[in-house]
mmCIF file of C-alpha atoms in Angstrom:
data_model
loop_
_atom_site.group_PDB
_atom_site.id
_atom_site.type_symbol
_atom_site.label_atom_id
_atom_site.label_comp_id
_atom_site.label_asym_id
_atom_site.label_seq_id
_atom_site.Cartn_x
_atom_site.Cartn_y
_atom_site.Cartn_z
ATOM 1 C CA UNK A 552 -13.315 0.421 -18.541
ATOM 2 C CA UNK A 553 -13.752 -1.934 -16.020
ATOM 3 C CA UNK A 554 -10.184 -3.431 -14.826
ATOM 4 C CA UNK A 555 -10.549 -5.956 -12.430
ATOM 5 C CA UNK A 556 -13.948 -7.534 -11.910
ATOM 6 C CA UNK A 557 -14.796 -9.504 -8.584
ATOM 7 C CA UNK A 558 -17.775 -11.471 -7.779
ATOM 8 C CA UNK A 559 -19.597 -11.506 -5.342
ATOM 9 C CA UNK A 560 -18.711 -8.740 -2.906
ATOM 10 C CA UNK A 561 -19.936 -10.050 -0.046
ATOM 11 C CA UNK A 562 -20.975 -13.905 1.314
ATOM 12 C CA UNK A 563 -21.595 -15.976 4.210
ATOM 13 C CA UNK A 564 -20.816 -19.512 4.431
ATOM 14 C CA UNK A 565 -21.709 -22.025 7.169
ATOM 15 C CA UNK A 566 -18.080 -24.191 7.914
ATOM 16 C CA UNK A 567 -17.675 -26.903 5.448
ATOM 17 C CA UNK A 568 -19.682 -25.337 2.570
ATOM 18 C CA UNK A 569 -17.586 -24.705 -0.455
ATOM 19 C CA UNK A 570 -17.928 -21.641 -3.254
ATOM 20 C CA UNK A 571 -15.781 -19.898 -5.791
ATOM 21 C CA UNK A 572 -14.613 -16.876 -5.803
ATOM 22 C CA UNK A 573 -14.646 -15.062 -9.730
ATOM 23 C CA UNK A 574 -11.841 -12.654 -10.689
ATOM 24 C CA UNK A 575 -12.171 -11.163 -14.597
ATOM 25 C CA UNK A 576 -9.866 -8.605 -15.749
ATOM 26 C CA UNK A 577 -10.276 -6.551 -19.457
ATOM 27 C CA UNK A 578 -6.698 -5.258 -19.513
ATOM 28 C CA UNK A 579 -5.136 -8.151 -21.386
ATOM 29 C CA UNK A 580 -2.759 -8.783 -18.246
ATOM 30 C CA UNK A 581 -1.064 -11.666 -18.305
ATOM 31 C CA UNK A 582 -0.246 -12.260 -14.643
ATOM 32 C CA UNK A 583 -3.106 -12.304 -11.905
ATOM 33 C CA UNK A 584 -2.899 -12.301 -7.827
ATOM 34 C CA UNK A 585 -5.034 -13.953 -5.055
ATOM 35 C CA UNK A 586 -4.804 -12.092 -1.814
ATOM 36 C CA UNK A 587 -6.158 -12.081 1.757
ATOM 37 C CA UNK A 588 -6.421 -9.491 3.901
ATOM 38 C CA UNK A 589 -7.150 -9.640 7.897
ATOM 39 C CA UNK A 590 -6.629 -7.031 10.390
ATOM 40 C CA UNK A 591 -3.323 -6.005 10.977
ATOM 41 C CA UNK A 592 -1.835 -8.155 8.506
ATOM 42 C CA UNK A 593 -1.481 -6.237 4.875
ATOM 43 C CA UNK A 594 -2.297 -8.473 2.143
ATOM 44 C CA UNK A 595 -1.114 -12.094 2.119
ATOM 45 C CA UNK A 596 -0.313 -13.790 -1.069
ATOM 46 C CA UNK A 597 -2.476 -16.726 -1.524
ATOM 47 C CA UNK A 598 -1.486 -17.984 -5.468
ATOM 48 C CA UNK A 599 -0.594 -16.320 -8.471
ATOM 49 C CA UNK A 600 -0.513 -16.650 -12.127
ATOM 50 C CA UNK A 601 2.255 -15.469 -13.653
ATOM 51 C CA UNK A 602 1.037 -16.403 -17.562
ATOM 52 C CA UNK A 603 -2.125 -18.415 -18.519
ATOM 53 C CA UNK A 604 -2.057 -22.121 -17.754
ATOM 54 C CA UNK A 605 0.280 -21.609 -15.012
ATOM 55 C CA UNK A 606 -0.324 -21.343 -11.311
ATOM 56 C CA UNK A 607 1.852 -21.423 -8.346
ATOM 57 C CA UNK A 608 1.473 -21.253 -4.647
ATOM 58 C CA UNK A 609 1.732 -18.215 -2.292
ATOM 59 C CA UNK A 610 2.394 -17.438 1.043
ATOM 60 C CA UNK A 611 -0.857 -19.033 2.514
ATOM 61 C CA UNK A 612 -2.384 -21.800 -0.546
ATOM 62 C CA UNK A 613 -3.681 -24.225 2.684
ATOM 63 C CA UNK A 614 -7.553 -24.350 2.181
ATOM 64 C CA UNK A 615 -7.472 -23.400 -1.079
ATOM 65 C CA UNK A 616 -7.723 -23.841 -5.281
ATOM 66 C CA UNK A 617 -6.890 -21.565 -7.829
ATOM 67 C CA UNK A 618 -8.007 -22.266 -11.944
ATOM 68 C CA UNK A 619 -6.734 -19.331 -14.559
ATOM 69 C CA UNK A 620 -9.299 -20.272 -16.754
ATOM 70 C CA UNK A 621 -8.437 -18.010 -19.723
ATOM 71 C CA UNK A 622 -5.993 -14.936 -19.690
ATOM 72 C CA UNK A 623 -9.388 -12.629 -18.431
ATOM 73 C CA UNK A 624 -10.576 -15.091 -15.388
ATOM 74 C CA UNK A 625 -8.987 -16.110 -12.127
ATOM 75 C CA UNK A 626 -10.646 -18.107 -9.846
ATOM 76 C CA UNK A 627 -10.156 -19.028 -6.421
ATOM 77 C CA UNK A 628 -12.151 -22.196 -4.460
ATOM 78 C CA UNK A 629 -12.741 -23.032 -1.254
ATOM 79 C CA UNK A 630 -13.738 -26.505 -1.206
ATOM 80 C CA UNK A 631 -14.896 -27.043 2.744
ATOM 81 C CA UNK A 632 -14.609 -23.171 4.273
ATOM 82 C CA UNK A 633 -13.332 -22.812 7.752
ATOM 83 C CA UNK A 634 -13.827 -19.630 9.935
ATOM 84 C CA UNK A 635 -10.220 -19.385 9.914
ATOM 85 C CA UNK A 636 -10.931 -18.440 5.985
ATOM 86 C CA UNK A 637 -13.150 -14.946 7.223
ATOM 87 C CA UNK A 638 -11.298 -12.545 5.304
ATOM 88 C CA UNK A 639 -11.331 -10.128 2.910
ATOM 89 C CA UNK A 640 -9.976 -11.357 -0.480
ATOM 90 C CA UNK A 641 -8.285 -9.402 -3.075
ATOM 91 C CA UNK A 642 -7.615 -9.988 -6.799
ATOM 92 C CA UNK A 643 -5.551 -8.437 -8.860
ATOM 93 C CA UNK A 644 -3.791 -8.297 -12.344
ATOM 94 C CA UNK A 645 -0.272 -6.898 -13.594
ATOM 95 C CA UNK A 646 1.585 -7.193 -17.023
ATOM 96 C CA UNK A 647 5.059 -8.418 -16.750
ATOM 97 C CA UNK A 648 7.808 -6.126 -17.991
ATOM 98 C CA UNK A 649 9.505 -3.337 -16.863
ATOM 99 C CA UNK A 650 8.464 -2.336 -13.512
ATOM 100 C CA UNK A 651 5.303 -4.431 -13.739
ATOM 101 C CA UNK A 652 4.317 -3.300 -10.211
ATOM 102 C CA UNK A 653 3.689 -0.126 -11.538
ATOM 103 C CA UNK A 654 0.670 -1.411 -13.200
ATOM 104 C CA UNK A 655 -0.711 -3.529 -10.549
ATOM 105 C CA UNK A 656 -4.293 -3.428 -10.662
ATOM 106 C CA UNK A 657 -7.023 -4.411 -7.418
ATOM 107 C CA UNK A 658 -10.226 -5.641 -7.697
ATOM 108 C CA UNK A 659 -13.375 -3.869 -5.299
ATOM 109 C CA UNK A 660 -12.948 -7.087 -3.078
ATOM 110 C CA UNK A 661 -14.737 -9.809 -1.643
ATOM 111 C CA UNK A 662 -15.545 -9.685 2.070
ATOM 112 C CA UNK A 663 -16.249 -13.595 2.989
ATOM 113 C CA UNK A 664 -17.714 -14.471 6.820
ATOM 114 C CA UNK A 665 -17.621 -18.406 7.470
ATOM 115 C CA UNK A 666 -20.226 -18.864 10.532
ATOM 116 C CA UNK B 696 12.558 -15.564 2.570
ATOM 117 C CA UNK B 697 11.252 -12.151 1.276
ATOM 118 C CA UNK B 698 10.523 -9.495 3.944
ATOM 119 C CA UNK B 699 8.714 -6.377 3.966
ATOM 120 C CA UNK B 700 8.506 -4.851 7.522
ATOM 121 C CA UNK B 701 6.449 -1.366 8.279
ATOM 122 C CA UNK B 702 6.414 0.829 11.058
ATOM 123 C CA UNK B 703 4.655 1.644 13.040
ATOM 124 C CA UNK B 704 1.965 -0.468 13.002
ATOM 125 C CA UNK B 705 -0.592 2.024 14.022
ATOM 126 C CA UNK B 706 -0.373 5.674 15.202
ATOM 127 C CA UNK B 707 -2.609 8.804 15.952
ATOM 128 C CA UNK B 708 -2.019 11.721 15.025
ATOM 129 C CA UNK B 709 -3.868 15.376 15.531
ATOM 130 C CA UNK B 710 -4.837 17.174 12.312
ATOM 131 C CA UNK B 711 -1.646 19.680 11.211
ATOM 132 C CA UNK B 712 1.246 16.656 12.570
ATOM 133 C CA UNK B 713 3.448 15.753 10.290
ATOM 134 C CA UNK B 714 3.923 11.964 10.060
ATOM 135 C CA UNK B 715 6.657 9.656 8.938
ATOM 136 C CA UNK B 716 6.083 5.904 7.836
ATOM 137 C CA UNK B 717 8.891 3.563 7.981
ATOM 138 C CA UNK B 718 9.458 0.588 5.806
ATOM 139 C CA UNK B 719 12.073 -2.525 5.739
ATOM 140 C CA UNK B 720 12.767 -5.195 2.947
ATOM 141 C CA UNK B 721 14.896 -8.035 2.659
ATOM 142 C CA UNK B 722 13.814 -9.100 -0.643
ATOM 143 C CA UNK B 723 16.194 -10.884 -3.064
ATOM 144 C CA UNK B 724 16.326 -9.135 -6.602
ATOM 145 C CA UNK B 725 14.502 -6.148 -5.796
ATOM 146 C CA UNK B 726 13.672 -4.059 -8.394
ATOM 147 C CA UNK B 727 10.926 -1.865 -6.984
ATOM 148 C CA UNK B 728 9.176 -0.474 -4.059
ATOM 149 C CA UNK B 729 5.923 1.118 -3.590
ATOM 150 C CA UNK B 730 3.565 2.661 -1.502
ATOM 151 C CA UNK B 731 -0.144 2.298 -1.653
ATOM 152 C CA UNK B 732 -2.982 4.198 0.659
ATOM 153 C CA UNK B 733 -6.493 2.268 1.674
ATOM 154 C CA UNK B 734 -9.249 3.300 2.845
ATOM 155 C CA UNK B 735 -11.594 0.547 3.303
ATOM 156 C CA UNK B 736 -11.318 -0.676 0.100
ATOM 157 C CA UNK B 737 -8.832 -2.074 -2.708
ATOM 158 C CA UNK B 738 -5.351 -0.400 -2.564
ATOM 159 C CA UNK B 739 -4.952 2.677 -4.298
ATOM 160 C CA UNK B 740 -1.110 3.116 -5.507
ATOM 161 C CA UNK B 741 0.532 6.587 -4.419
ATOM 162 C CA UNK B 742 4.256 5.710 -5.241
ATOM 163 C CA UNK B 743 6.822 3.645 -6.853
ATOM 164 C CA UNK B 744 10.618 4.091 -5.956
ATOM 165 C CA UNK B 745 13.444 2.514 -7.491
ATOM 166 C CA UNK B 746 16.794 4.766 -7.261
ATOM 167 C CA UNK B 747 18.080 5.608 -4.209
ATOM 168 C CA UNK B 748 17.983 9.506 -2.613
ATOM 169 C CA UNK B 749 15.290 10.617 -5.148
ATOM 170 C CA UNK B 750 12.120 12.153 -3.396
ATOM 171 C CA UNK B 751 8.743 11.424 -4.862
ATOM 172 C CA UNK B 752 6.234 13.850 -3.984
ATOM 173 C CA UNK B 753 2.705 14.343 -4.562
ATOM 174 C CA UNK B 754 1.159 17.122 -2.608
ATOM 175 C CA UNK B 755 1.656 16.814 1.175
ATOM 176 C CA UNK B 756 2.729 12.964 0.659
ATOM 177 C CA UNK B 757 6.776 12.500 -0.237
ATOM 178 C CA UNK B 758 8.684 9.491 -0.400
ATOM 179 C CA UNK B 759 12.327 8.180 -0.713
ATOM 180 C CA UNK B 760 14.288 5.206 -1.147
ATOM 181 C CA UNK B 761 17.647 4.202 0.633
ATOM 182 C CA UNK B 762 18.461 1.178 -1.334
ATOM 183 C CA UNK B 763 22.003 0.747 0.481
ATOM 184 C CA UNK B 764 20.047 0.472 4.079
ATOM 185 C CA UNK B 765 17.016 -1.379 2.536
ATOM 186 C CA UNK B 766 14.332 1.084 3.490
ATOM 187 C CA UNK B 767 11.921 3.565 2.356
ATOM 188 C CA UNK B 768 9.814 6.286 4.493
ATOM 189 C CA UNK B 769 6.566 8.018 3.527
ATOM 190 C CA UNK B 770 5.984 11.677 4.791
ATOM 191 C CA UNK B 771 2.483 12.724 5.059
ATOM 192 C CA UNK B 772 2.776 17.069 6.193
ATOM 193 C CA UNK B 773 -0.163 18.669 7.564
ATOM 194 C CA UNK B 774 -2.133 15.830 8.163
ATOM 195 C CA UNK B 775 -5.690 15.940 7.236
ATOM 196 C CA UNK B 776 -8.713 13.583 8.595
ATOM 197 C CA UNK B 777 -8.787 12.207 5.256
ATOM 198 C CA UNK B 778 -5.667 10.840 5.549
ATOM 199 C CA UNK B 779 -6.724 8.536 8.066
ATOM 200 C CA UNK B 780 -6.509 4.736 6.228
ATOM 201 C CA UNK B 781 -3.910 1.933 5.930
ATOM 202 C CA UNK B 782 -0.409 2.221 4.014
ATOM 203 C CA UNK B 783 0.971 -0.471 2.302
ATOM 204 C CA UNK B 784 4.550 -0.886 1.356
ATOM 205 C CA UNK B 785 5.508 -3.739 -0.980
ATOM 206 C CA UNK B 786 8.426 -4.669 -2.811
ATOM 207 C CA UNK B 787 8.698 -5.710 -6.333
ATOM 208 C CA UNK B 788 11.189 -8.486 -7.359
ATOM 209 C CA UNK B 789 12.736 -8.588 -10.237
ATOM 210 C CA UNK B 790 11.105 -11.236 -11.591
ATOM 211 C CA UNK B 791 8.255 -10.686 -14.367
ATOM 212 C CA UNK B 792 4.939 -12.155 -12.885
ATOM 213 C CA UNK B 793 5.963 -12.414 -9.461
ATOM 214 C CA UNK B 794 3.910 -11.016 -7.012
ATOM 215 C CA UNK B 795 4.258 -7.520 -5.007
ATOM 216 C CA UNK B 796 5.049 -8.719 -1.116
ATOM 217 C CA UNK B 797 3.068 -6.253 1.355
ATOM 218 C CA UNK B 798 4.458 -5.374 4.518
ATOM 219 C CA UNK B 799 1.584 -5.502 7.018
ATOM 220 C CA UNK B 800 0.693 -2.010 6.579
ATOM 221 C CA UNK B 801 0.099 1.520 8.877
ATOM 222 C CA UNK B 802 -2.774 2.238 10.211
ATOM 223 C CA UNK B 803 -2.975 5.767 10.230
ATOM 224 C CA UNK B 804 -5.398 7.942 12.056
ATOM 225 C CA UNK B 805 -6.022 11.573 12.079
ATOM 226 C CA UNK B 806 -8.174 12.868 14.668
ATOM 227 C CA UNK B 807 -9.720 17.025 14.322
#
């Protein structure tokens, strides 16, 4: 059972280079999360999908694209990365209902450097 | 706008303290909140509250809600080195598919 799949775990880009970021989940949950996470600053909303074909902004979309390709896969794009974008990035999956946050589910993460 | 504010931000602690965690919201149509512990990796979830005055407790860990001050606290007893990570509080809206909003989290550390 493998949840919430992220891909890859770890990458370097040089500043201006672009790359997705893959999120797949096997729980048939129909809302996924984007996060960041720096030092000292818990995990920052970046966009969410609350149901397949929809997408909305977070707290911090600047720099960023989101697709919900399917209910499984999330993905998140950086089209020209900035070293302001070095961060550790989070997805994660819930089903909406009662107490959804109960079921919240993380991916392993993905620990991007931008040189 | 939503907040979730945690404190402190960081503290130290010797092995055997007992430590409390604090934790703020002002979040419109709150439902829910939780707790989560990290350790260097993805989040893993150690409580959800949502009625005021009732203790969770797992263990050494124990939680409670005070919904009519907007605040929760996490007590960690007898510390242990492996309780040294990052807590996260968030706060669950009411709203299905909305997203848990963190506070910026505790770093804990527990020294021998």
């Amino acid at each position: 059972n493998a949840g919430v799949t992220q891909t890859p775990k770890f990458q370097v880009l040089k500043t201006g280079q672009s790359m997705t970021l893959q999120c797949a989940q096997d729980m048939n949950h129909n809302s996924m999360y984007w996060y960041r996470q720096d030092p000292g600053m818990g995990l920052r909303l970046i966009y969410y999908s609350a149901s397949e074909g929809t997408t909305d902004k977070g707290e911090v979309p600047n720099g960023y694209n989101v697709s919900r390709l399917n209910k499984r896969e999330f993905s998140l794009r950086l089209e020209s990365a900035a070293p302001s974008q070095t961060s550790v990035y989070f997805c994660a999956s819930s089903e909406p209902g009662n107490h959804w946050g109960y079921g919240y589910t993380f991916g392993s993460g993905t620990r991007l450097t931008v040189v | 706008e939503d907040k979730v504010v945690q404190s402190p931000l960081s503290l130290v602690v010797h092995e055997g303290d007992t430590v409390t965690l604090n934790c703020s919201y002002e979040v419109t149509n709150f439902r829910s909140l939780l707790w989560y512990k990290q350790e260097k990796k993805a989040p893993t979830f150690l409580f959800m509250l949502t009625s005021s005055g009732i203790e969770k407790k797992s263990g050494r860990l124990s939680s409670i809600l005070d919904k009519k001050e907007l605040f929760s606290i996490l007590n960690i007893t007898a510390t242990q080195t492996g309780d040294s990570a990052i807590y996260l509080c968030a706060v669950e809206p009411s709203n299905s598919g909305y997203a848990l909003n963190f506070g910026k989290g505790t770093s804990l550390l527990v020294t021998p």
